[in-house]
């Protein structure tokens, strides 16, 4: 806020200047005191709130007045941890987020950096500036599956940390950080020296290991899946981000502690938005509705998506509450328990009403480098996905990725015979091929292993949006179908493809860096619904089959993964090959 804006706020408070917008006679949810104040007026000048209380001055010069009698005013909601730059184009995401009452989003950019580098992060920060809602960012820690992508260049990190839009370093997977402290901890301490936060990822850590991770200066974690895990982290001073979004839904199990402890260190977050859920049910408003249905007091629920988040990131002097000098971000609704936004105001402007967009997002365009990021080394053939045995006789013990749940994997060891240098297994078994192909640097090649428990009974399924990597991830019964699927992804310059008997049954464009689609939201949602029906007929019964595929590469979920360099054992941090000596 510049000096003239400050003078204007003062003059509005003293009745010397008319506000630009006046909200009349609302019930104000004061997140600072936990009260609901009756018959309150809120006056805004430019982007900011000037006056909160009972308006004593004339109203005839005020250009816009909203009669909010009978409506509750809450601060604009904040998603403190998400991955917005994934699957949906930013423009489509913003368009559907605005009516939900979410006025600030803090997103990871780990998906951008391996593909487009620091220039890509800067470009996306610029793309998301001057939008109807506000964006902040956390820079990537680059705890990845391929060894070649580990860590972030110190000079590039420092450049990003100097940007006011960057609030900290994004999630860093605790096991890798403690195993390879020389790679990761210097950058984490550099982040703290810039007075920015360290966002945590401590799935499975407890007792001494959790404390060792917290001792680095990590100040949050969004990974608790049980009430006791959430409580243990809160007792160590971490802000606990309760995840209820596209990847996991942990609010139900954790909600049992809401009545037992102070919730001021707890935050509701999405950790990623499901396009169908966003379009049909909502975003942070949906998460708050669920929290209230689990017995959380509505005022506490509001604090957990406003003030608690802002305080964690040290931006509560700007957002998170309804008070003078804060940004004019607020939501008006008829009922705090049903929690359906009626009016959404962002930076002092009415941006949505009755779930309808009033202020369109600023258009976002992408240059050729963003739409042509995949580099194909060759036309792939069936032979590229056949597994060759080291010798032409005998049998071999091989490592296999085994699905334990739709996301969690473990290492299995099986013995397979071979004939003529080719491994053999029963085609009726639940064993299929899995391959990771580097689509950024052709010289890095690809690695093919084996996967158990995925359910695919024929054909192939591939996607260019593998987590924590630059790889296309492909699974298949038929290596010829795998080759066609991978080739088609290169032709699309990013996408997901299902192939059966050399026919493409389904495909979708993900041409923005190979991870985001140019499609309108309605078509994107329809395509994902079609995908689920198609792969169910092929034997895959997971809740989100695309998510199960792309997370085969991530270091975020236990514990046996794949990348173009080989298998990655997250327990040991070591890369492994297919054959066991």
Coordinates of C-alpha atoms in Angstrom, one line a residue:
X1 CA 0.0 0.0 0.0
X2 CA 1.4 3.3 -1.0
X3 CA 1.1 6.6 0.9
X4 CA -1.8 7.9 -1.1
X5 CA -3.7 4.7 -0.5
X6 CA -3.0 4.9 3.2
X7 CA -4.3 8.5 3.3
X8 CA -7.4 7.4 1.4
X9 CA -8.2 4.7 4.0
X10 CA -7.7 7.2 6.8
X11 CA -10.1 9.7 5.1
X12 CA -12.7 7.0 4.6
X13 CA -12.6 6.2 8.3
X14 CA -12.9 9.9 9.2
X15 CA -15.8 10.5 6.8
X16 CA -13.8 12.8 4.6
X17 CA -13.9 10.5 1.6
X18 CA -16.6 8.1 0.2
X19 CA -15.6 4.4 0.0
X20 CA -15.9 2.6 -3.3
X21 CA -17.9 -0.2 -1.9
X22 CA -20.0 -0.5 1.2
X23 CA -21.4 -3.7 2.6
X24 CA -24.4 -3.0 4.8
X25 CA -25.8 -4.7 7.9
X26 CA -24.0 -8.1 7.8
X27 CA -23.2 -10.6 10.5
X28 CA -19.4 -10.3 10.6
X29 CA -17.4 -13.4 11.5
X30 CA -14.4 -12.0 13.4
X31 CA -11.7 -14.6 13.1
X32 CA -9.4 -12.6 15.5
X33 CA -11.8 -12.9 18.5
X34 CA -13.9 -15.9 17.4
X35 CA -17.1 -13.7 17.6
X36 CA -20.0 -13.1 15.3
X37 CA -20.8 -9.4 15.4
X38 CA -24.3 -8.3 14.3
X39 CA -25.4 -5.5 12.1
X40 CA -21.9 -4.6 10.8
X41 CA -20.9 -2.5 7.8
X42 CA -17.7 -2.9 5.8
X43 CA -16.3 -0.1 3.7
X44 CA -13.6 -0.6 1.1
X45 CA -11.4 1.9 -0.8
X46 CA -9.6 0.5 -3.8
X47 CA -8.2 -2.9 -3.0
X48 CA -8.4 -2.5 0.8
X49 CA -10.8 -2.6 3.7
X50 CA -11.0 0.8 5.3
X51 CA -13.8 0.7 7.9
X52 CA -15.4 -2.1 9.9
X53 CA -18.3 -1.3 12.3
X54 CA -21.4 0.8 11.9
X55 CA -21.2 3.3 9.1
X56 CA -22.0 6.8 10.5
X57 CA -21.6 8.9 7.4
X58 CA -23.7 9.7 4.3
X59 CA -24.1 7.0 1.6
X60 CA -25.3 9.0 -1.4
X61 CA -21.8 9.4 -2.9
X62 CA -20.9 5.7 -2.5
X63 CA -20.9 4.1 -6.0
X64 CA -21.7 0.6 -4.9
X65 CA -23.6 -0.7 -1.9
X66 CA -24.5 -4.3 -1.1
X67 CA -27.4 -4.9 1.2
X68 CA -26.1 -7.8 3.3
X69 CA -28.8 -7.9 5.9
X70 CA -29.2 -11.5 7.1
X71 CA -25.9 -12.5 5.4
X72 CA -22.6 -13.6 7.1
X73 CA -19.3 -12.1 6.1
X74 CA -16.2 -14.2 6.3
X75 CA -12.7 -13.4 5.0
X76 CA -11.8 -14.7 1.6
X77 CA -10.7 -18.3 1.9
X78 CA -7.1 -19.4 1.4
X79 CA -5.8 -22.7 0.1
X80 CA -2.4 -23.0 1.9
X81 CA -1.2 -26.1 0.0
X82 CA -2.1 -27.1 -3.5
X83 CA -0.7 -28.1 -6.9
X84 CA -2.7 -25.8 -9.1
X85 CA -0.4 -26.1 -12.2
X86 CA -1.4 -29.7 -13.0
X87 CA -4.0 -31.2 -15.4
X88 CA -6.2 -28.0 -15.7
X89 CA -5.0 -24.9 -17.5
X90 CA -4.5 -22.0 -15.1
X91 CA -7.2 -20.0 -16.9
X92 CA -9.8 -22.7 -16.6
X93 CA -8.9 -23.4 -12.9
X94 CA -9.2 -19.7 -12.0
X95 CA -12.5 -19.3 -13.8
X96 CA -14.1 -22.1 -11.7
X97 CA -12.4 -21.3 -8.4
X98 CA -13.6 -17.6 -8.2
X99 CA -17.2 -18.4 -7.5
X100 CA -16.2 -20.8 -4.6
X101 CA -15.0 -17.9 -2.4
X102 CA -11.4 -18.9 -2.5
X103 CA -9.5 -15.6 -3.0
X104 CA -5.9 -16.6 -2.3
X105 CA -4.1 -19.8 -3.4
X106 CA -0.6 -20.8 -2.3
X107 CA 0.6 -23.3 -4.9
X108 CA 3.7 -25.6 -5.4
X109 CA 5.6 -25.2 -8.6
X110 CA 7.6 -28.4 -8.4
X111 CA 5.9 -29.6 -11.6
X112 CA 7.3 -26.7 -13.6
X113 CA 10.9 -26.5 -12.6
X114 CA 12.3 -29.8 -14.0
X115 CA 10.7 -29.0 -17.4
X116 CA 11.0 -25.2 -17.8
X117 CA 13.5 -24.2 -15.2
X118 CA 13.5 -20.9 -13.3
X119 CA 12.3 -19.1 -16.4
X120 CA 9.2 -21.3 -16.3
X121 CA 8.5 -20.5 -12.7
X122 CA 9.0 -16.7 -13.3
X123 CA 6.6 -17.0 -16.3
X124 CA 3.9 -18.7 -14.4
X125 CA 4.2 -16.2 -11.5
X126 CA 3.7 -13.5 -14.1
X127 CA 0.7 -15.4 -15.7
X128 CA -1.0 -15.6 -12.3
X129 CA -0.4 -12.0 -11.3
X130 CA -3.2 -9.3 -11.8
X131 CA -5.8 -12.0 -11.7
X132 CA -9.2 -11.5 -9.9
X133 CA -7.8 -13.7 -7.1
X134 CA -4.4 -13.7 -5.5
X135 CA -1.6 -16.3 -5.9
X136 CA 1.5 -17.0 -3.9
X137 CA 4.1 -19.7 -4.5
X138 CA 6.5 -22.1 -2.8
X139 CA 9.7 -23.0 -4.6
X140 CA 10.5 -26.6 -5.2
X141 CA 12.9 -28.5 -2.9
X142 CA 13.5 -30.9 -5.8
X143 CA 13.4 -34.1 -3.7
X144 CA 12.8 -36.3 -6.8
X145 CA 13.0 -39.9 -8.0
X146 CA 15.7 -39.5 -10.7
X147 CA 19.1 -38.7 -9.1
X148 CA 19.9 -36.3 -12.0
X149 CA 17.1 -34.0 -10.9
X150 CA 17.8 -33.8 -7.2
X151 CA 18.3 -30.5 -5.5
X152 CA 17.9 -26.9 -6.8
X153 CA 20.6 -24.6 -8.0
X154 CA 21.5 -22.2 -5.1
X155 CA 21.7 -19.1 -7.2
X156 CA 18.3 -19.9 -8.8
X157 CA 16.8 -20.6 -5.4
X158 CA 18.0 -17.3 -4.0
X159 CA 16.6 -15.4 -7.0
X160 CA 13.2 -16.9 -6.4
X161 CA 13.3 -16.4 -2.6
X162 CA 13.8 -12.7 -3.2
X163 CA 10.5 -12.4 -5.0
X164 CA 7.6 -11.2 -2.8
X165 CA 5.2 -13.7 -4.4
X166 CA 7.3 -16.6 -3.0
X167 CA 6.4 -17.5 0.6
X168 CA 8.8 -20.4 1.1
X169 CA 10.1 -23.7 0.0
X170 CA 7.6 -26.4 -0.9
X171 CA 7.2 -29.8 0.5
X172 CA 10.4 -31.8 1.0
X173 CA 10.1 -35.6 1.6
X174 CA 11.6 -36.2 5.0
X175 CA 13.3 -39.5 4.3
X176 CA 15.3 -38.2 1.4
X177 CA 16.2 -35.0 3.4
X178 CA 17.6 -36.9 6.3
X179 CA 19.4 -39.5 4.1
X180 CA 21.0 -36.8 1.9
X181 CA 21.4 -33.8 4.2
X182 CA 24.3 -32.3 2.2
X183 CA 22.0 -31.9 -0.9
X184 CA 18.9 -30.5 0.7
X185 CA 19.5 -28.9 4.1
X186 CA 21.8 -26.0 2.9
X187 CA 18.9 -24.9 0.6
X188 CA 16.4 -25.3 3.4
X189 CA 18.5 -23.1 5.7
X190 CA 19.0 -20.5 2.9
X191 CA 15.2 -20.3 2.7
X192 CA 14.9 -19.7 6.5
X193 CA 17.6 -17.0 6.2
X194 CA 15.3 -15.2 3.7
X195 CA 12.6 -15.4 6.4
X196 CA 10.5 -17.7 4.3
X197 CA 8.8 -20.9 5.5
X198 CA 9.7 -24.5 5.0
X199 CA 6.7 -26.6 4.0
X200 CA 6.9 -30.2 5.3
X201 CA 6.1 -33.7 4.0
X202 CA 6.5 -36.1 6.9
X203 CA 4.4 -39.1 5.9
X204 CA 5.2 -42.0 8.1
X205 CA 7.7 -40.1 10.3
X206 CA 7.2 -40.4 14.1
X207 CA 9.0 -39.9 17.4
X208 CA 12.7 -39.2 16.9
X209 CA 12.6 -39.1 13.1
X210 CA 9.8 -36.6 13.1
X211 CA 11.6 -34.5 15.6
X212 CA 14.8 -34.7 13.6
X213 CA 12.9 -33.4 10.6
X214 CA 11.2 -30.7 12.6
X215 CA 14.6 -29.6 13.9
X216 CA 15.6 -28.4 10.5
X217 CA 13.0 -25.6 10.8
X218 CA 10.1 -27.2 9.0
X219 CA 6.9 -25.5 10.1
X220 CA 4.0 -27.4 8.5
X221 CA 2.9 -30.8 7.4
X222 CA 0.0 -31.9 5.2
X223 CA 0.6 -35.6 5.5
X224 CA -1.2 -36.8 8.7
X225 CA -3.8 -39.4 7.8
X226 CA -4.8 -40.3 11.4
X227 CA -5.8 -38.2 14.4
X228 CA -2.8 -39.2 16.4
X229 CA -0.4 -38.3 13.6
X230 CA -2.0 -34.8 13.4
X231 CA -1.8 -34.4 17.2
X232 CA 1.9 -35.4 17.3
X233 CA 2.8 -32.8 14.7
X234 CA 0.7 -30.1 16.4
X235 CA 2.4 -30.8 19.7
X236 CA 5.8 -30.1 18.1
X237 CA 4.6 -26.7 16.9
X238 CA 3.9 -27.6 13.3
X239 CA 1.0 -26.1 11.5
X240 CA -1.1 -29.2 10.6
X241 CA -2.6 -28.9 7.1
X242 CA -5.5 -31.3 7.0
X243 CA -5.8 -32.6 3.4
X244 CA -9.1 -33.1 1.7
X245 CA -8.7 -33.0 -2.0
X246 CA -7.8 -34.9 -5.2
X247 CA -5.0 -37.0 -3.8
X248 CA -6.4 -38.0 -0.3
X249 CA -9.3 -37.2 1.9
X250 CA -8.1 -37.2 5.6
X251 CA -10.5 -34.8 7.2
X252 CA -12.8 -37.6 8.5
X253 CA -10.2 -39.5 10.5
X254 CA -8.6 -36.4 11.9
X255 CA -11.8 -34.6 12.8
X256 CA -12.1 -36.6 16.1
X257 CA -9.6 -34.3 17.7
X258 CA -11.4 -31.1 16.9
X259 CA -13.3 -31.1 20.2
X260 CA -10.3 -32.0 22.3
X261 CA -7.6 -29.5 21.3
X262 CA -7.1 -25.9 20.3
X263 CA -7.4 -25.7 16.5
X264 CA -5.4 -22.5 15.9
X265 CA -2.5 -24.5 14.5
X266 CA -4.7 -26.5 12.2
X267 CA -5.4 -25.6 8.5
X268 CA -7.7 -27.0 5.9
X269 CA -6.1 -27.5 2.5
X270 CA -6.7 -29.4 -0.8
X271 CA -3.2 -30.6 -1.8
X272 CA -4.6 -30.6 -5.3
X273 CA -7.9 -30.0 -7.0
X274 CA -10.0 -32.6 -8.8
X275 CA -11.5 -31.0 -11.9
X276 CA -14.8 -32.9 -11.6
X277 CA -15.1 -32.0 -7.9
X278 CA -14.2 -28.4 -8.5
X279 CA -16.8 -28.0 -11.3
X280 CA -19.6 -29.9 -9.6
X281 CA -19.2 -29.4 -5.8
X282 CA -16.7 -26.6 -5.1
X283 CA -13.3 -26.0 -3.7
X284 CA -12.4 -24.7 -0.2
X285 CA -16.1 -24.1 0.5
X286 CA -16.7 -27.8 0.0
X287 CA -13.9 -28.6 2.4
X288 CA -15.3 -26.3 5.0
X289 CA -18.8 -27.8 4.6
X290 CA -17.3 -31.2 5.2
X291 CA -15.5 -30.0 8.3
X292 CA -18.6 -28.6 9.7
X293 CA -20.5 -31.8 9.0
X294 CA -17.8 -33.7 11.0
X295 CA -18.7 -31.5 14.0
X296 CA -16.2 -28.6 13.7
X297 CA -17.6 -25.3 15.0
X298 CA -18.2 -23.1 11.9
X299 CA -16.1 -20.2 13.3
X300 CA -13.2 -22.5 13.9
X301 CA -13.6 -23.9 10.4
X302 CA -13.5 -20.4 9.0
X303 CA -10.3 -19.7 10.9
X304 CA -8.7 -22.8 9.5
X305 CA -9.1 -21.5 5.9
X306 CA -8.3 -17.8 6.7
X307 CA -6.4 -16.5 9.6
X308 CA -4.6 -19.7 10.5
X309 CA -3.2 -20.0 7.0
X310 CA -2.2 -16.3 6.8
X311 CA -0.4 -16.5 10.2
X312 CA 1.5 -19.6 9.2
X313 CA 2.9 -17.8 6.1
X314 CA 3.4 -14.5 8.0
X315 CA 1.0 -12.6 5.7
X316 CA -1.8 -12.0 8.2
X317 CA -1.2 -8.2 8.0
X318 CA -2.5 -8.4 4.4
X319 CA -5.1 -11.2 4.3
X320 CA -6.9 -13.7 6.5
X321 CA -9.3 -11.4 8.4
X322 CA -11.7 -8.5 7.9
X323 CA -10.1 -5.4 9.3
X324 CA -8.7 -2.0 8.2
X325 CA -5.7 -2.2 5.8
X326 CA -6.3 -5.8 4.8
X327 CA -7.1 -6.6 1.3
X328 CA -10.8 -6.4 0.5
X329 CA -11.2 -10.2 0.2
X330 CA -14.5 -11.5 1.7
X331 CA -17.4 -13.8 1.1
X332 CA -21.1 -13.3 2.0
X333 CA -23.3 -16.3 2.6
X334 CA -26.7 -17.0 4.0
X335 CA -25.9 -19.8 6.4
X336 CA -22.6 -20.6 8.0
X337 CA -23.4 -24.3 8.3
X338 CA -24.5 -24.9 4.7
X339 CA -21.7 -22.6 3.7
X340 CA -22.6 -21.7 0.1
X341 CA -21.0 -18.4 -1.1
X342 CA -23.5 -15.8 -2.4
X343 CA -21.2 -12.9 -3.0
X344 CA -17.4 -13.1 -3.5
X345 CA -15.4 -10.0 -3.2
X346 CA -11.6 -9.9 -4.0
X347 CA -9.4 -6.9 -3.7
X348 CA -12.4 -4.7 -3.2
X349 CA -14.3 -5.9 -6.3
X350 CA -17.3 -8.1 -6.7
X351 CA -16.0 -11.0 -8.7
X352 CA -18.8 -13.6 -8.4
X353 CA -22.5 -13.8 -7.3
X354 CA -24.7 -16.8 -6.9
X355 CA -22.0 -19.1 -8.3
X356 CA -21.8 -17.0 -11.4
X357 CA -18.6 -15.3 -12.6
X358 CA -18.7 -11.6 -12.8
X359 CA -15.1 -10.7 -13.4
X360 CA -13.3 -13.0 -15.9
X361 CA -9.7 -14.1 -15.3
X362 CA -7.0 -12.3 -17.3
X363 CA -6.3 -14.4 -20.5
X364 CA -3.2 -16.6 -20.4
X365 CA -1.3 -17.6 -23.5
X366 CA 1.6 -20.0 -24.0
X367 CA 4.5 -19.7 -26.4
X368 CA 5.8 -22.6 -28.6
X369 CA 8.3 -23.7 -25.9
X370 CA 5.5 -24.4 -23.5
X371 CA 3.4 -26.3 -26.1
X372 CA 6.3 -28.3 -27.6
X373 CA 8.3 -29.4 -24.6
X374 CA 8.5 -33.2 -25.4
X375 CA 11.6 -34.4 -27.2
X376 CA 11.3 -37.9 -28.8
X377 CA 14.5 -39.8 -29.2
X378 CA 13.0 -42.2 -31.8
X379 CA 9.9 -43.9 -33.0
X380 CA 9.3 -46.6 -30.3
X381 CA 8.8 -50.2 -31.3
X382 CA 7.6 -53.3 -29.5
X383 CA 11.2 -54.4 -28.9
X384 CA 11.9 -51.3 -26.8
X385 CA 9.6 -52.6 -24.1
X386 CA 10.5 -56.3 -24.1
X387 CA 12.6 -57.3 -21.1
X388 CA 15.9 -59.0 -22.1
X389 CA 17.5 -61.5 -19.8
X390 CA 21.2 -61.3 -19.2
X391 CA 21.7 -64.9 -20.5
X392 CA 19.7 -67.3 -22.7
X393 CA 19.0 -70.0 -20.1
X394 CA 17.9 -70.4 -16.5
X395 CA 15.6 -68.4 -14.4
X396 CA 16.0 -65.1 -12.6
X397 CA 14.9 -63.3 -9.5
X398 CA 13.5 -59.9 -10.4
X399 CA 12.3 -56.9 -8.5
X400 CA 8.6 -56.0 -9.0
X401 CA 6.6 -52.9 -8.0
X402 CA 3.6 -54.3 -6.1
X403 CA 0.5 -52.1 -5.6
X404 CA -0.7 -52.3 -1.9
X405 CA -3.4 -49.6 -2.4
X406 CA -4.3 -47.4 -5.3
X407 CA -1.2 -45.3 -4.4
X408 CA 1.1 -47.1 -2.0
X409 CA 3.6 -49.7 -3.4
X410 CA 6.1 -52.1 -2.0
X411 CA 8.9 -54.2 -3.4
X412 CA 8.2 -57.8 -4.3
X413 CA 10.7 -60.4 -5.5
X414 CA 9.6 -63.1 -7.9
X415 CA 11.4 -65.8 -9.9
X416 CA 10.8 -65.9 -13.6
X417 CA 12.0 -68.3 -16.3
X418 CA 13.2 -67.2 -19.7
X419 CA 13.5 -68.5 -23.2
X420 CA 15.8 -67.2 -25.9
X421 CA 16.8 -64.3 -23.7
X422 CA 13.2 -63.2 -23.0
X423 CA 11.5 -63.3 -19.6
X424 CA 8.3 -65.3 -19.5
X425 CA 5.3 -65.2 -17.1
X426 CA 1.8 -66.4 -17.1
X427 CA -0.3 -64.0 -19.2
X428 CA -3.3 -64.6 -16.8
X429 CA -1.3 -63.4 -13.8
X430 CA -1.5 -59.9 -12.5
X431 CA 2.0 -59.1 -13.7
X432 CA 2.4 -56.4 -16.4
X433 CA 5.2 -54.2 -17.8
X434 CA 5.9 -50.7 -16.5
X435 CA 8.2 -48.2 -18.2
X436 CA 9.5 -44.7 -17.5
X437 CA 10.7 -42.8 -20.6
X438 CA 12.5 -39.5 -20.2
X439 CA 10.6 -37.1 -22.5
X440 CA 12.9 -34.1 -21.9
X441 CA 16.4 -35.4 -22.5
X442 CA 16.3 -38.2 -25.1
X443 CA 19.8 -39.3 -24.3
X444 CA 18.6 -40.5 -20.8
X445 CA 16.6 -43.3 -22.4
X446 CA 14.1 -45.4 -20.5
X447 CA 13.8 -48.2 -18.0
X448 CA 11.3 -51.0 -18.1
X449 CA 10.3 -53.1 -15.1
X450 CA 7.4 -55.1 -13.8
X451 CA 4.3 -54.1 -11.9
X452 CA 1.9 -56.3 -9.9
X453 CA -1.6 -55.4 -8.7
X454 CA -2.5 -52.7 -11.2
X455 CA -5.3 -54.7 -12.7
X456 CA -4.8 -54.1 -16.4
X457 CA -5.8 -57.2 -18.3
X458 CA -5.0 -56.0 -21.9
X459 CA -3.6 -53.1 -23.9
X460 CA -1.6 -50.2 -22.5
X461 CA -2.1 -47.0 -20.5
X462 CA 0.4 -44.1 -20.5
X463 CA 0.7 -40.5 -19.4
X464 CA 3.3 -37.7 -19.7
X465 CA 2.5 -36.1 -16.3
X466 CA 4.6 -38.4 -14.0
X467 CA 5.1 -36.9 -10.6
X468 CA 8.5 -35.7 -9.5
X469 CA 10.1 -36.5 -12.8
X470 CA 10.3 -35.6 -16.5
X471 CA 9.1 -39.1 -17.5
X472 CA 6.3 -40.6 -19.4
X473 CA 4.9 -43.5 -17.3
X474 CA 3.5 -46.4 -19.3
X475 CA 2.0 -49.7 -18.2
X476 CA 0.9 -52.5 -20.4
X477 CA 0.2 -56.1 -21.2
X478 CA 1.3 -55.7 -24.8
X479 CA 4.6 -54.0 -25.6
X480 CA 3.3 -53.1 -29.1
X481 CA 0.4 -51.2 -27.5
X482 CA 2.9 -49.5 -25.1
X483 CA 4.9 -48.4 -28.0
X484 CA 1.9 -46.9 -29.8
X485 CA 0.7 -45.2 -26.6
X486 CA 4.1 -43.6 -26.0
X487 CA 4.5 -42.5 -29.6
X488 CA 1.0 -41.0 -29.5
X489 CA 1.9 -38.9 -26.4
X490 CA 5.0 -37.5 -28.3
X491 CA 2.7 -36.6 -31.2
X492 CA 0.3 -34.9 -28.9
X493 CA 3.2 -33.1 -27.2
X494 CA 1.8 -34.3 -23.9
X495 CA -1.2 -36.3 -22.9
X496 CA -2.6 -39.5 -21.6
X497 CA -3.5 -42.4 -23.9
X498 CA -5.2 -45.8 -23.7
X499 CA -4.4 -48.3 -26.4
X500 CA -5.8 -51.8 -27.0
X501 CA -4.9 -54.1 -29.9
X502 CA -3.1 -51.2 -31.7
X503 CA -6.1 -48.9 -31.5
X504 CA -6.3 -45.7 -29.5
X505 CA -9.4 -46.1 -27.4
X506 CA -9.0 -42.8 -25.4
X507 CA -6.7 -39.9 -25.3
X508 CA -6.5 -36.4 -23.8
X509 CA -4.3 -33.4 -24.5
X510 CA -1.8 -32.3 -21.8
X511 CA 0.2 -30.1 -24.1
X512 CA 1.1 -27.3 -21.7
X513 CA 4.5 -28.6 -20.6
X514 CA 3.1 -32.1 -20.9
X515 CA 1.2 -31.7 -17.6
X516 CA -1.7 -29.4 -18.2
X517 CA -4.6 -29.4 -20.7
X518 CA -5.8 -26.7 -23.1
X519 CA -9.3 -28.1 -22.9
X520 CA -12.2 -26.3 -21.3
X521 CA -13.1 -27.6 -17.9
X522 CA -16.3 -29.3 -19.0
X523 CA -14.6 -31.3 -21.7
X524 CA -11.7 -32.2 -19.4
X525 CA -14.2 -33.5 -16.8
X526 CA -16.1 -35.5 -19.4
X527 CA -12.9 -37.0 -20.7
X528 CA -11.8 -38.2 -17.2
X529 CA -15.2 -39.8 -16.7
X530 CA -14.9 -41.6 -20.0
X531 CA -11.4 -42.8 -19.0
X532 CA -12.6 -44.3 -15.8
X533 CA -15.3 -46.3 -17.6
X534 CA -12.8 -47.5 -20.3
X535 CA -10.1 -48.7 -17.9
X536 CA -12.6 -50.4 -15.6
X537 CA -13.5 -52.6 -18.5
X538 CA -9.8 -53.3 -18.9
X539 CA -9.6 -54.4 -15.2
X540 CA -8.4 -51.2 -13.4
X541 CA -10.7 -50.5 -10.5
X542 CA -8.8 -47.7 -8.7
X543 CA -10.7 -44.6 -7.6
X544 CA -8.6 -42.4 -9.8
X545 CA -6.8 -44.6 -12.4
X546 CA -4.8 -41.7 -13.9
X547 CA -3.5 -40.7 -10.4
X548 CA -2.5 -44.3 -9.7
X549 CA -0.5 -44.3 -12.9
X550 CA 1.3 -41.0 -12.6
X551 CA 2.3 -41.5 -8.9
X552 CA 4.3 -44.7 -9.8
X553 CA 7.2 -42.3 -10.3
X554 CA 6.9 -40.2 -7.1
X555 CA 9.1 -40.0 -4.0
X556 CA 6.1 -38.7 -2.1
X557 CA 4.4 -42.0 -1.4
X558 CA 5.9 -45.2 0.0
X559 CA 7.9 -46.9 -1.1
X560 CA 9.1 -48.6 -4.3
X561 CA 9.0 -46.4 -7.4
X562 CA 10.2 -46.1 -11.0
X563 CA 12.0 -43.5 -13.2
X564 CA 14.1 -43.7 -16.3
X565 CA 17.1 -44.4 -14.2
X566 CA 15.6 -47.6 -12.7
X567 CA 13.6 -48.5 -9.6
X568 CA 13.9 -46.2 -6.5
X569 CA 13.7 -47.8 -3.1
X570 CA 12.6 -44.9 -0.9
X571 CA 13.5 -46.8 2.3
X572 CA 17.2 -46.9 1.4
X573 CA 17.3 -44.0 -1.1
X574 CA 19.1 -46.3 -3.6
X575 CA 18.4 -46.9 -7.3
X576 CA 18.0 -50.5 -8.3
X577 CA 17.8 -52.6 -11.5
X578 CA 15.3 -55.3 -12.5
X579 CA 17.5 -58.3 -11.9
X580 CA 18.7 -59.4 -8.5
X581 CA 22.1 -61.0 -8.3

